[in-house]
XYZ file of C-alpha atoms in Angstrom:
675
model
C 34.621 -4.457 -3.508
C 34.247 -1.362 -5.898
C 30.358 -0.264 -6.828
C 28.706 0.431 -9.877
C 26.046 2.463 -11.140
C 23.516 0.643 -13.553
C 22.534 2.929 -15.493
C 21.184 2.919 -19.633
C 21.740 -0.834 -19.969
C 24.931 -1.661 -18.352
C 27.384 -0.820 -15.250
C 29.251 1.783 -15.269
C 32.257 3.567 -12.481
C 32.980 6.769 -14.443
C 34.146 8.783 -10.750
C 37.274 9.048 -9.660
C 36.408 10.391 -6.532
C 36.211 7.248 -4.190
C 34.691 6.867 -0.399
C 35.097 3.957 2.261
C 32.096 2.312 3.393
C 32.794 0.061 6.486
C 31.329 -2.112 8.302
C 29.330 -1.992 11.166
C 30.159 -4.920 12.952
C 34.653 -4.918 12.630
C 35.055 -1.113 10.976
C 36.657 -3.125 8.158
C 36.254 -1.533 4.471
C 33.990 -3.708 2.171
C 33.669 -1.661 -0.653
C 34.194 2.132 -2.458
C 32.150 3.955 -4.367
C 33.453 6.392 -6.973
C 31.047 9.258 -6.955
C 30.069 11.724 -10.165
C 31.109 11.380 -13.452
C 27.325 10.279 -14.724
C 25.307 12.418 -17.149
C 21.998 12.678 -15.490
C 20.607 14.393 -18.352
C 21.021 10.930 -20.488
C 20.199 8.555 -17.153
C 16.622 10.362 -17.116
C 16.280 10.450 -20.781
C 16.777 6.642 -21.200
C 14.267 5.862 -18.245
C 11.452 8.151 -20.537
C 12.272 6.899 -24.022
C 13.203 3.501 -23.606
C 11.750 2.375 -20.536
C 8.788 4.692 -20.328
C 7.665 3.266 -23.459
C 8.700 -0.876 -23.066
C 6.349 -0.369 -19.538
C 4.025 1.303 -21.156
C 2.669 -1.501 -24.060
C 1.989 -4.010 -21.469
C -1.266 -4.117 -19.867
C -1.580 -4.396 -15.666
C -1.609 -7.937 -15.440
C 1.462 -8.040 -17.651
C 3.452 -5.846 -15.629
C 1.788 -7.561 -12.342
C 3.153 -11.064 -14.033
C 6.459 -9.315 -14.439
C 6.577 -8.324 -10.136
C 5.382 -12.498 -9.847
C 8.595 -13.224 -11.302
C 10.859 -11.194 -10.269
C 9.836 -12.058 -6.904
C 10.378 -15.708 -7.572
C 13.714 -15.533 -9.173
C 14.874 -13.368 -5.894
C 12.761 -15.542 -2.749
C 15.274 -18.433 -4.804
C 18.526 -16.059 -4.263
C 18.185 -14.649 -0.968
C 20.440 -15.930 0.842
C 23.847 -14.129 -0.715
C 21.389 -10.788 0.314
C 21.273 -12.400 4.451
C 25.445 -13.069 3.870
C 25.995 -9.285 2.694
C 23.308 -8.089 4.846
C 25.009 -8.981 8.184
C 27.883 -5.856 7.413
C 25.628 -3.534 8.015
C 24.218 -4.865 11.583
C 21.914 -6.939 10.941
C 20.428 -10.236 11.802
C 18.765 -12.461 10.400
C 15.266 -11.677 12.187
C 16.456 -8.516 10.846
C 17.015 -9.725 7.532
C 13.940 -11.183 7.083
C 12.395 -8.093 7.930
C 14.397 -6.375 4.848
C 15.379 -8.579 2.401
C 12.011 -10.980 2.770
C 9.098 -7.842 3.482
C 10.229 -5.871 0.540
C 10.152 -9.791 -1.453
C 6.678 -10.280 -0.031
C 5.685 -6.577 -1.492
C 6.916 -7.727 -4.751
C 4.256 -10.548 -4.357
C 1.720 -8.413 -2.582
C 1.352 -5.948 -5.726
C 1.588 -8.499 -8.342
C -1.295 -9.996 -6.739
C -3.590 -7.360 -6.076
C -2.508 -6.309 -9.700
C -4.461 -9.050 -10.944
C -7.450 -8.924 -8.823
C -7.489 -5.227 -7.865
C -6.911 -3.786 -11.441
C -7.681 -4.180 -15.486
C -5.409 -6.160 -18.424
C -5.549 -2.556 -19.556
C -3.226 0.176 -19.586
C -5.518 2.934 -18.140
C -7.958 3.299 -15.628
C -11.129 4.161 -15.719
C -11.910 6.161 -12.013
C -15.765 6.075 -10.732
C -18.355 6.797 -12.394
C -19.768 8.699 -15.430
C -20.922 11.757 -14.752
C -23.715 13.175 -16.675
C -22.757 17.225 -17.335
C -26.070 17.952 -19.177
C -30.132 17.733 -19.229
C -30.801 15.261 -22.776
C -27.417 13.330 -22.024
C -25.782 13.514 -24.575
C -22.925 15.399 -22.835
C -20.714 13.025 -19.732
C -17.446 13.256 -18.003
C -15.371 10.618 -16.973
C -12.022 10.577 -15.708
C -9.554 7.587 -16.420
C -5.996 7.639 -15.378
C -3.422 6.823 -17.044
C 1.007 6.030 -16.152
C 2.903 9.510 -16.451
C 5.066 10.008 -19.214
C 8.558 10.430 -16.589
C 10.959 9.078 -14.125
C 9.676 6.956 -11.170
C 13.252 9.110 -8.939
C 13.728 6.524 -5.889
C 16.280 7.798 -3.209
C 15.951 5.610 -0.295
C 17.557 5.554 3.636
C 20.493 3.760 4.567
C 17.936 1.061 6.676
C 16.323 -0.695 4.642
C 18.261 -1.371 1.175
C 16.578 -3.857 0.341
C 12.614 -3.142 1.166
C 12.993 0.159 0.840
C 13.936 -0.306 -2.997
C 11.403 -2.998 -3.489
C 8.287 -1.078 -2.357
C 9.212 1.864 -4.166
C 9.069 -0.431 -6.966
C 6.562 -2.409 -6.930
C 4.157 -0.299 -7.321
C 5.560 2.327 -9.957
C 6.703 -0.758 -11.858
C 3.037 -2.077 -12.081
C 1.352 2.171 -12.006
C 4.325 1.772 -15.691
C 6.758 4.571 -14.804
C 10.446 3.278 -15.023
C 12.841 3.930 -12.128
C 15.586 5.789 -11.051
C 16.914 4.352 -7.676
C 19.539 6.109 -5.799
C 20.924 4.301 -2.524
C 22.497 5.399 0.710
C 25.578 4.950 -0.226
C 26.285 3.741 4.177
C 24.265 0.169 2.594
C 24.378 0.293 -1.025
C 26.436 -2.625 -1.340
C 23.079 -4.957 -0.245
C 20.961 -2.409 -2.249
C 23.825 -3.038 -4.923
C 23.866 -6.314 -4.976
C 19.698 -6.928 -5.482
C 20.183 -4.524 -8.286
C 22.512 -6.481 -9.806
C 20.554 -9.949 -8.884
C 17.601 -7.837 -11.007
C 19.855 -7.379 -14.021
C 21.126 -10.339 -14.092
C 17.723 -11.941 -13.810
C 16.631 -9.520 -17.227
C 13.162 -10.247 -15.630
C 11.876 -6.153 -16.350
C 12.298 -4.601 -20.036
C 15.053 -2.769 -20.568
C 15.263 0.629 -19.161
C 12.237 0.151 -16.354
C 15.613 0.049 -13.581
C 18.429 2.069 -12.995
C 20.737 2.732 -9.862
C 22.928 5.529 -9.183
C 25.250 4.287 -7.146
C 27.454 7.767 -4.952
C 25.937 11.215 -5.650
C 23.580 12.443 -7.622
C 25.208 15.511 -8.568
C 23.049 17.582 -10.908
C 20.064 15.433 -11.359
C 17.301 16.983 -9.927
C 17.826 19.820 -12.646
C 16.707 17.538 -15.052
C 13.094 16.842 -14.181
C 9.806 17.587 -15.235
C 6.777 18.018 -14.583
C 6.391 14.665 -15.898
C 8.890 13.105 -12.741
C 7.759 11.868 -9.319
C 10.464 12.200 -6.507
C 9.948 9.497 -3.524
C 12.303 10.174 -0.658
C 13.298 8.090 2.368
C 15.403 9.556 4.701
C 15.954 13.024 7.589
C 13.477 15.942 8.059
C 16.822 18.177 6.561
C 17.736 16.448 3.598
C 14.255 16.195 2.664
C 13.552 20.189 3.152
C 16.587 20.802 1.065
C 15.373 18.276 -2.236
C 11.934 19.652 -1.556
C 13.202 23.755 -2.254
C 14.862 22.946 -4.727
C 13.621 25.559 -7.710
C 12.873 22.825 -10.549
C 10.802 20.942 -7.935
C 9.028 24.355 -7.782
C 8.834 25.269 -11.673
C 8.035 22.192 -12.443
C 5.455 21.471 -9.872
C 7.039 17.919 -9.330
C 5.524 14.992 -7.926
C 7.655 14.958 -3.858
C 6.798 12.030 -1.854
C 8.886 12.317 1.433
C 8.856 9.730 4.639
C 10.836 11.177 7.010
C 12.005 11.118 10.481
C 9.258 10.609 13.224
C 8.773 9.824 17.107
C 6.736 7.409 16.559
C 4.579 6.443 19.919
C 2.652 3.698 22.092
C 0.018 4.370 23.767
C -0.869 2.273 27.231
C -4.608 2.558 28.305
C -6.159 3.007 31.765
C -7.464 -0.421 31.091
C -4.405 -1.848 30.330
C -3.151 -2.498 33.954
C 0.398 -4.857 35.107
C -1.199 -7.785 34.009
C -3.306 -7.502 31.846
C -2.513 -9.181 28.344
C -2.679 -5.567 26.799
C -0.069 -4.386 28.956
C 2.033 -7.463 28.151
C 1.767 -6.621 24.623
C 3.018 -3.127 25.494
C 5.712 -4.494 26.919
C 6.680 -7.013 23.974
C 6.170 -4.115 21.446
C 7.882 -1.454 22.800
C 10.891 -3.806 23.400
C 10.954 -5.235 20.071
C 11.238 -1.559 18.662
C 13.849 -0.954 20.869
C 16.324 -3.746 19.673
C 14.924 -5.117 15.818
C 17.656 -3.517 13.574
C 19.106 -1.483 17.133
C 16.148 0.438 16.462
C 17.229 1.785 13.264
C 13.339 1.980 11.717
C 11.504 4.747 10.568
C 8.417 3.113 12.441
C 10.021 2.668 15.679
C 8.526 3.479 19.095
C 10.662 6.516 20.209
C 8.144 7.503 22.846
C 6.340 4.742 25.187
C 3.241 6.932 26.690
C 1.679 5.122 29.938
C -0.634 6.434 32.801
C 1.397 8.007 34.596
C -0.116 4.864 37.942
C 1.477 2.402 35.689
C 5.351 3.862 34.816
C 6.948 1.857 37.372
C 5.741 -1.228 36.344
C 6.497 -0.219 32.962
C 9.763 0.627 33.640
C 10.744 -2.326 35.236
C 9.019 -4.617 32.869
C 11.279 -3.587 29.827
C 14.393 -3.503 32.486
C 13.458 -7.337 32.834
C 12.738 -8.155 29.330
C 16.023 -6.020 27.683
C 18.218 -7.934 30.451
C 17.509 -10.418 28.338
C 19.138 -9.490 24.576
C 22.104 -10.240 23.906
C 24.175 -7.195 21.892
C 26.653 -8.312 18.875
C 27.589 -9.604 15.801
C 24.799 -10.288 14.031
C 25.899 -13.569 12.464
C 26.119 -15.234 15.984
C 22.733 -17.254 16.665
C 22.511 -16.172 20.187
C 22.483 -12.534 19.682
C 19.282 -9.953 19.951
C 21.062 -7.227 18.288
C 23.668 -5.486 16.236
C 25.272 -2.442 15.707
C 23.894 0.665 14.235
C 24.777 1.131 10.770
C 28.371 3.143 11.345
C 30.293 4.828 14.236
C 29.048 7.558 12.469
C 25.635 7.032 12.890
C 26.927 5.387 16.837
C 28.762 8.995 17.722
C 24.855 10.432 15.802
C 22.688 8.372 18.572
C 24.878 9.458 20.786
C 24.735 12.568 20.746
C 20.656 12.506 20.523
C 20.687 10.645 23.881
C 22.497 13.625 25.267
C 19.893 15.826 24.389
C 17.287 14.161 25.098
C 19.043 13.688 29.119
C 18.335 17.417 29.213
C 14.773 15.800 30.223
C 14.579 12.681 30.980
C 16.837 9.840 32.854
C 18.346 7.345 31.868
C 16.841 4.189 33.579
C 18.029 1.302 31.554
C 21.203 0.387 29.749
C 23.902 1.687 29.878
C 26.135 3.249 26.799
C 29.333 3.288 28.577
C 29.439 0.147 29.886
C 28.339 -3.228 27.714
C 28.974 -6.497 27.634
C 29.138 -7.512 23.540
C 29.238 -10.911 22.407
C 31.477 -12.151 19.926
C 32.877 -8.286 18.748
C 35.033 -5.239 19.692
C 33.024 -3.424 21.392
C 35.151 -0.153 20.236
C 36.309 -1.606 16.519
C 31.899 -2.293 16.035
C 29.462 0.931 15.737
C 27.457 -0.815 19.190
C 24.870 0.832 21.325
C 22.805 -0.716 23.893
C 19.447 -0.380 24.350
C 19.138 2.996 25.836
C 15.276 3.163 28.142
C 14.999 6.729 29.416
C 11.910 8.558 31.600
C 10.790 12.066 31.227
C 9.310 12.716 33.966
C 7.521 16.371 33.423
C 6.547 15.183 29.625
C 4.576 18.254 29.162
C 6.767 20.919 29.273
C 10.194 19.228 28.502
C 10.187 19.934 24.709
C 13.174 17.628 23.458
C 11.574 14.550 24.493
C 8.935 15.411 21.032
C 11.943 16.490 18.604
C 14.253 15.156 18.969
C 14.810 11.700 17.458
C 17.997 9.252 18.822
C 17.644 7.088 15.327
C 19.076 3.775 17.408
C 17.959 1.464 20.313
C 16.468 4.550 21.989
C 13.000 5.227 23.405
C 11.607 7.598 26.463
C 8.872 6.368 28.836
C 6.363 9.321 29.783
C 3.054 9.800 31.692
C -0.483 11.159 31.967
C -2.994 12.048 34.327
C -6.278 11.299 32.090
C -6.818 10.531 28.103
C -6.848 14.183 27.053
C -2.978 14.621 28.372
C -2.284 11.509 27.045
C -3.584 12.286 23.066
C -1.952 15.897 23.822
C 1.461 14.162 24.593
C 1.261 11.887 21.915
C 0.434 14.800 18.989
C 2.966 16.474 20.112
C 5.587 14.818 17.799
C 3.813 16.927 15.683
C 3.634 14.564 13.006
C 4.346 10.404 12.697
C 4.192 7.630 11.074
C 2.139 5.104 13.693
C 0.835 5.064 16.797
C 0.229 2.027 17.695
C -2.586 2.341 20.691
C -2.928 -0.820 23.693
C -6.466 -0.968 25.230
C -9.167 -3.764 25.465
C -12.036 -1.433 26.482
C -13.815 0.142 22.740
C -14.489 3.309 24.075
C -11.278 4.182 24.746
C -9.834 2.882 22.055
C -12.270 4.927 20.121
C -11.416 7.574 21.599
C -7.385 7.604 21.078
C -8.027 6.479 17.143
C -10.261 9.949 16.796
C -7.899 12.076 19.573
C -4.568 11.242 17.670
C -5.561 10.247 14.252
C -4.887 13.660 11.865
C -1.132 13.248 13.516
C -0.356 9.520 12.307
C -0.690 8.064 9.307
C -1.176 4.501 10.846
C -2.614 3.731 13.966
C -2.783 -0.209 15.025
C -5.232 -1.034 17.759
C -3.357 -4.113 19.649
C -4.936 -6.223 22.099
C -5.599 -9.663 22.993
C -7.829 -10.579 20.367
C -5.271 -9.817 17.397
C -2.472 -11.172 19.250
C -1.024 -13.954 17.673
C -1.338 -13.091 13.979
C -1.195 -8.555 14.521
C 1.849 -7.412 12.229
C 3.854 -5.516 14.782
C 3.700 -1.363 15.271
C 6.587 -1.101 13.528
C 5.358 -3.333 9.947
C 4.410 -1.163 7.201
C 2.042 -3.635 5.530
C 1.612 -3.342 0.817
C -1.575 -3.496 1.738
C -1.753 -0.325 3.980
C -0.800 3.168 3.735
C 2.945 3.800 4.758
C 3.254 7.806 5.606
C 1.955 10.657 7.735
C 1.408 13.823 8.017
C 3.993 16.952 9.535
C 6.914 15.680 10.635
C 6.531 12.088 9.015
C 6.814 13.932 5.422
C 3.216 14.195 4.965
C 3.581 11.523 2.320
C 1.988 8.095 1.391
C 3.959 5.292 0.344
C 2.626 1.621 0.085
C -1.726 1.195 0.855
C -2.444 -1.006 -2.257
C -3.242 0.830 -5.186
C -2.590 3.576 -4.008
C 0.481 3.135 -4.461
C 0.174 2.678 -8.150
C -1.846 5.883 -8.310
C 0.968 8.361 -7.198
C 2.074 7.425 -10.421
C -0.715 8.068 -12.945
C -1.811 11.346 -13.999
C -5.901 12.038 -13.200
C -7.708 13.026 -16.467
C -10.999 14.488 -16.840
C -12.459 13.160 -20.060
C -16.188 15.197 -21.726
C -17.359 14.837 -24.392
C -20.744 12.865 -25.992
C -21.516 9.401 -24.402
C -20.586 7.431 -27.710
C -17.602 9.719 -27.901
C -16.025 8.437 -25.000
C -17.360 5.123 -24.773
C -14.726 4.160 -27.940
C -12.340 6.811 -25.917
C -12.524 4.253 -23.071
C -13.308 0.643 -24.446
C -16.119 1.620 -21.949
C -19.748 1.349 -22.705
C -21.717 4.095 -21.676
C -26.148 4.724 -20.995
C -26.490 6.579 -24.354
C -24.003 5.770 -26.384
C -25.125 3.142 -29.628
C -25.954 -0.489 -28.524
C -26.023 -2.910 -31.474
C -28.381 -5.411 -30.855
C -28.515 -7.106 -34.321
C -26.559 -10.973 -34.669
C -26.726 -13.591 -31.771
C -27.275 -13.151 -28.051
C -24.350 -11.519 -26.706
C -24.714 -14.964 -24.773
C -23.259 -16.487 -27.486
C -20.002 -14.626 -28.542
C -17.127 -15.866 -27.635
C -14.821 -13.173 -25.744
C -12.987 -11.838 -29.068
C -15.895 -11.755 -30.734
C -18.368 -9.620 -28.419
C -18.649 -6.344 -29.152
C -18.346 -3.717 -26.252
C -22.525 -2.265 -26.819
C -23.722 -5.210 -27.567
C -27.408 -5.738 -26.620
C -29.574 -7.581 -25.374
C -33.683 -6.534 -24.284
C -35.400 -9.373 -23.133
C -39.348 -9.665 -23.235
C -41.571 -8.463 -20.826
C -42.962 -10.744 -17.444
C -46.055 -9.149 -15.127
C -45.159 -9.707 -11.401
C -48.267 -11.210 -9.483
C -48.809 -11.831 -5.939
C -48.416 -15.446 -6.618
C -44.888 -14.971 -7.209
C -44.671 -12.914 -4.002
C -46.075 -15.014 -2.730
C -44.340 -18.267 -3.259
C -40.842 -16.523 -3.044
C -41.419 -15.598 0.436
C -42.363 -18.934 1.059
C -39.884 -20.439 -0.986
C -36.896 -18.420 0.491
C -38.269 -17.591 3.962
C -37.579 -13.878 3.403
C -41.278 -12.279 5.313
C -40.276 -8.587 5.563
C -43.518 -7.299 6.126
C -43.440 -5.313 3.118
C -43.644 -8.262 0.623
C -46.174 -9.423 3.272
C -48.709 -7.255 4.500
C -50.609 -4.386 2.429
C -51.512 -2.678 6.416
C -48.146 -2.668 7.468
C -47.108 -0.685 3.893
C -49.823 1.664 4.728
C -48.658 5.018 5.070
C -44.775 4.116 4.205
C -42.418 6.506 3.368
C -40.652 3.874 0.295
C -43.176 1.416 -0.175
C -46.898 2.815 -2.302
C -48.301 -0.759 -1.109
C -46.854 -4.936 -0.862
C -43.780 -4.891 -3.603
C -42.134 -7.448 -4.691
C -38.924 -8.824 -3.551
C -35.550 -7.111 -5.116
C -33.609 -10.450 -5.469
C -36.758 -11.355 -6.757
C -36.577 -8.994 -9.839
C -33.347 -9.688 -10.193
C -34.152 -13.219 -9.949
C -36.512 -13.144 -13.251
C -33.988 -10.808 -13.966
C -32.154 -13.576 -15.133
C -34.474 -15.726 -16.510
C -35.590 -12.813 -19.075
C -31.761 -12.415 -20.539
C -30.357 -15.851 -19.532
C -29.194 -17.271 -22.930
C -29.054 -21.803 -21.126
C -27.542 -23.376 -23.946
C -24.036 -23.957 -23.316
C -21.979 -22.284 -25.350
C -18.899 -19.341 -24.374
C -20.566 -17.874 -21.242
C -18.298 -20.042 -18.067
C -19.565 -18.686 -15.238
C -21.808 -15.758 -13.784
C -19.211 -14.295 -11.390
C -20.299 -11.549 -9.433
C -21.946 -8.208 -9.498
C -21.245 -4.766 -8.543
C -22.694 -1.268 -8.365
C -26.455 -2.990 -7.168
C -29.479 0.046 -7.143
C -32.627 -1.095 -6.212
C -34.529 2.543 -7.305
C -38.260 1.596 -7.919
C -40.832 -0.776 -6.068
C -42.520 -3.050 -8.071
C -46.053 -3.459 -7.000
C -48.227 -6.823 -8.130
C -49.215 -6.287 -11.382
C -46.466 -3.999 -12.961
C -44.306 -4.947 -15.969
C -40.644 -5.381 -15.806
C -38.089 -5.870 -18.548
C -34.169 -6.018 -19.121
C -31.366 -4.654 -21.071
C -28.178 -5.893 -20.863
C -25.150 -4.618 -22.457
C -21.669 -5.526 -23.117
C -20.193 -2.649 -21.146
C -16.770 -3.844 -21.081
C -13.637 -6.569 -21.801
C -10.745 -7.285 -20.110
C -8.414 -10.376 -21.159
C -7.616 -13.063 -18.182
C -5.744 -15.562 -20.281
C -5.713 -17.888 -22.980
C -8.986 -19.739 -22.072
C -11.364 -17.259 -21.046
C -11.491 -13.423 -20.080
C -13.897 -11.212 -17.871
C -16.556 -9.070 -19.107
C -18.721 -6.816 -17.642
C -22.325 -6.540 -18.368
C -24.286 -3.111 -17.870
C -27.429 -4.566 -16.617
C -31.118 -2.000 -16.339
C -34.721 -3.181 -15.374
C -37.078 -1.591 -16.280
C -40.836 -1.563 -16.267
C -42.910 -1.098 -18.979
C -43.275 2.378 -18.701
C -39.198 3.176 -19.041
C -38.993 3.433 -15.651
C -35.975 2.116 -13.691
C -36.328 -0.516 -11.136
C -32.924 -1.526 -10.916
C -28.995 -1.527 -12.587
C -25.666 -2.982 -11.504
C -22.687 -4.797 -13.097
C -22.441 -8.260 -13.750
C -19.534 -9.925 -14.176
C -19.121 -13.300 -16.517
C -16.031 -15.373 -17.735
C -15.857 -15.805 -21.400
C -14.738 -18.586 -23.180
C -12.163 -17.320 -25.930
C -12.394 -19.074 -29.136
C -10.821 -22.689 -29.744
């Protein structure tokens, strides 16, 4: 199989220099890659001129629907990806992580895009900032898609997940993608891209894929582009030093080598659920994907008193791991990705052995099921023990990217924290304790050095997703050695591909530009009650100002009796004497909201289908018996949902008859579209 690049809407393989890709299991040639021959300037220009405009004309909800449709399409074809992936050395359960995990990320971003983003092409970021005394000059931050390309350079270990977890937030943001898979597993990524291209779900130019060398790609980058890299620290540093990256201030997101840690707390003694969970997780992270995970546990840190029990428990668990042909059902761990990778892992193990001893596993003598040990890139699980981790250096700086982990002991929690932080920045650390005080000390002791912390105990044991599984909802990345970047993290990942711009101007102008009414902008008060307008007919700024209502002592006492809310501030004049907030008995805040609704609601059957919540509620001034309130209701913004209804956000302000603000909030309604 000769692999082609998918660029400018077609498959191309102009290069003449062929490189062979061999099976991790048998060392047979499974694919050929031709490098060179692509005009990288034209590849990026096609993304900017075709893919970018095609995506930016869509709303966030429309892009989310594309991601959902793509996830469904790939789900129906994932068995094909499983079959191809076996040659990379992955078992079926490994493929669940790579293939299903990648597809699952598409589903999550599709869902979050619909639920958390407006049905617009840009975002309003934060509240309006008053910039003048009289209110005629204000500020508002907005975010819009960058007019460039998302260049994604992926590692070999997750050819599907690595591509899709980067693709989802970029497409949702409205930025086209040029993806570059690692060559050694590029035949899996190639199959995935071919599926996506054949689906015709994404707009033209939204996705291109470069197989082989990137050539002079970086020479054509601009300040509007984003580079997201996953791989070794050496390669990341080389790319970050590219003169165009510095000159153009190209956004560079790196996820690099990481000496992740699992920390066993002193209270997690042998026999406790937390000790057993620690053993299970360390063994799993050593063997899943043959330890070839950027999040795998490389350092198992335990109290010195627990170290012998940790080693014996891991020895017993790892002895049950069957190494061999990943297509066999009884095989738990396949080979590393290739013979070159095996040589590299063993070379790194040799460095670790200068400070640590192998206590489980023998790289020269182990059984392989259903395959030739010499032809395949097989390594057994190797557990090392470092007796003096305080003085050691290699165990905190050398990563053997395979089924390798080093156990090290500590005396006292401060020493354990110091050891965890010796990795100089990692993607993840997991903590095993049932003591909240210990957990707190560990979290804030190591948190600055780790991008993610997983607190695993008996309460979450059945549902926790594991040390090594980045979730699309949570940030994936870490400081220092881990690269200093962030991916995923829900909408945080989308924001990486958008430019935040500060707008300053009059409320009237900014309201029109942002399509969101700002206090001080003109209000539309003529015509019908705002609730009488269908979604598309309702004007931003349409306002209703209610009649007045005087709050009585009887209102307050009736509300207290009816709801059961007899808080002293509402019931006792004596109790509020010398109170820092209340000048005497005051009305319930929720009484004011209820009365406000009664003042502004239009009761007849009509376009308003439902009130489904309120945001940003603030009670500003207490109201005493005898005071009078009124309400201003203004259509703030609109977001289409489907063919039947759209979301309307209303700016609500409760004031006294003296125009003192009592409370403010955003009311959310679903309004029917015109039949």
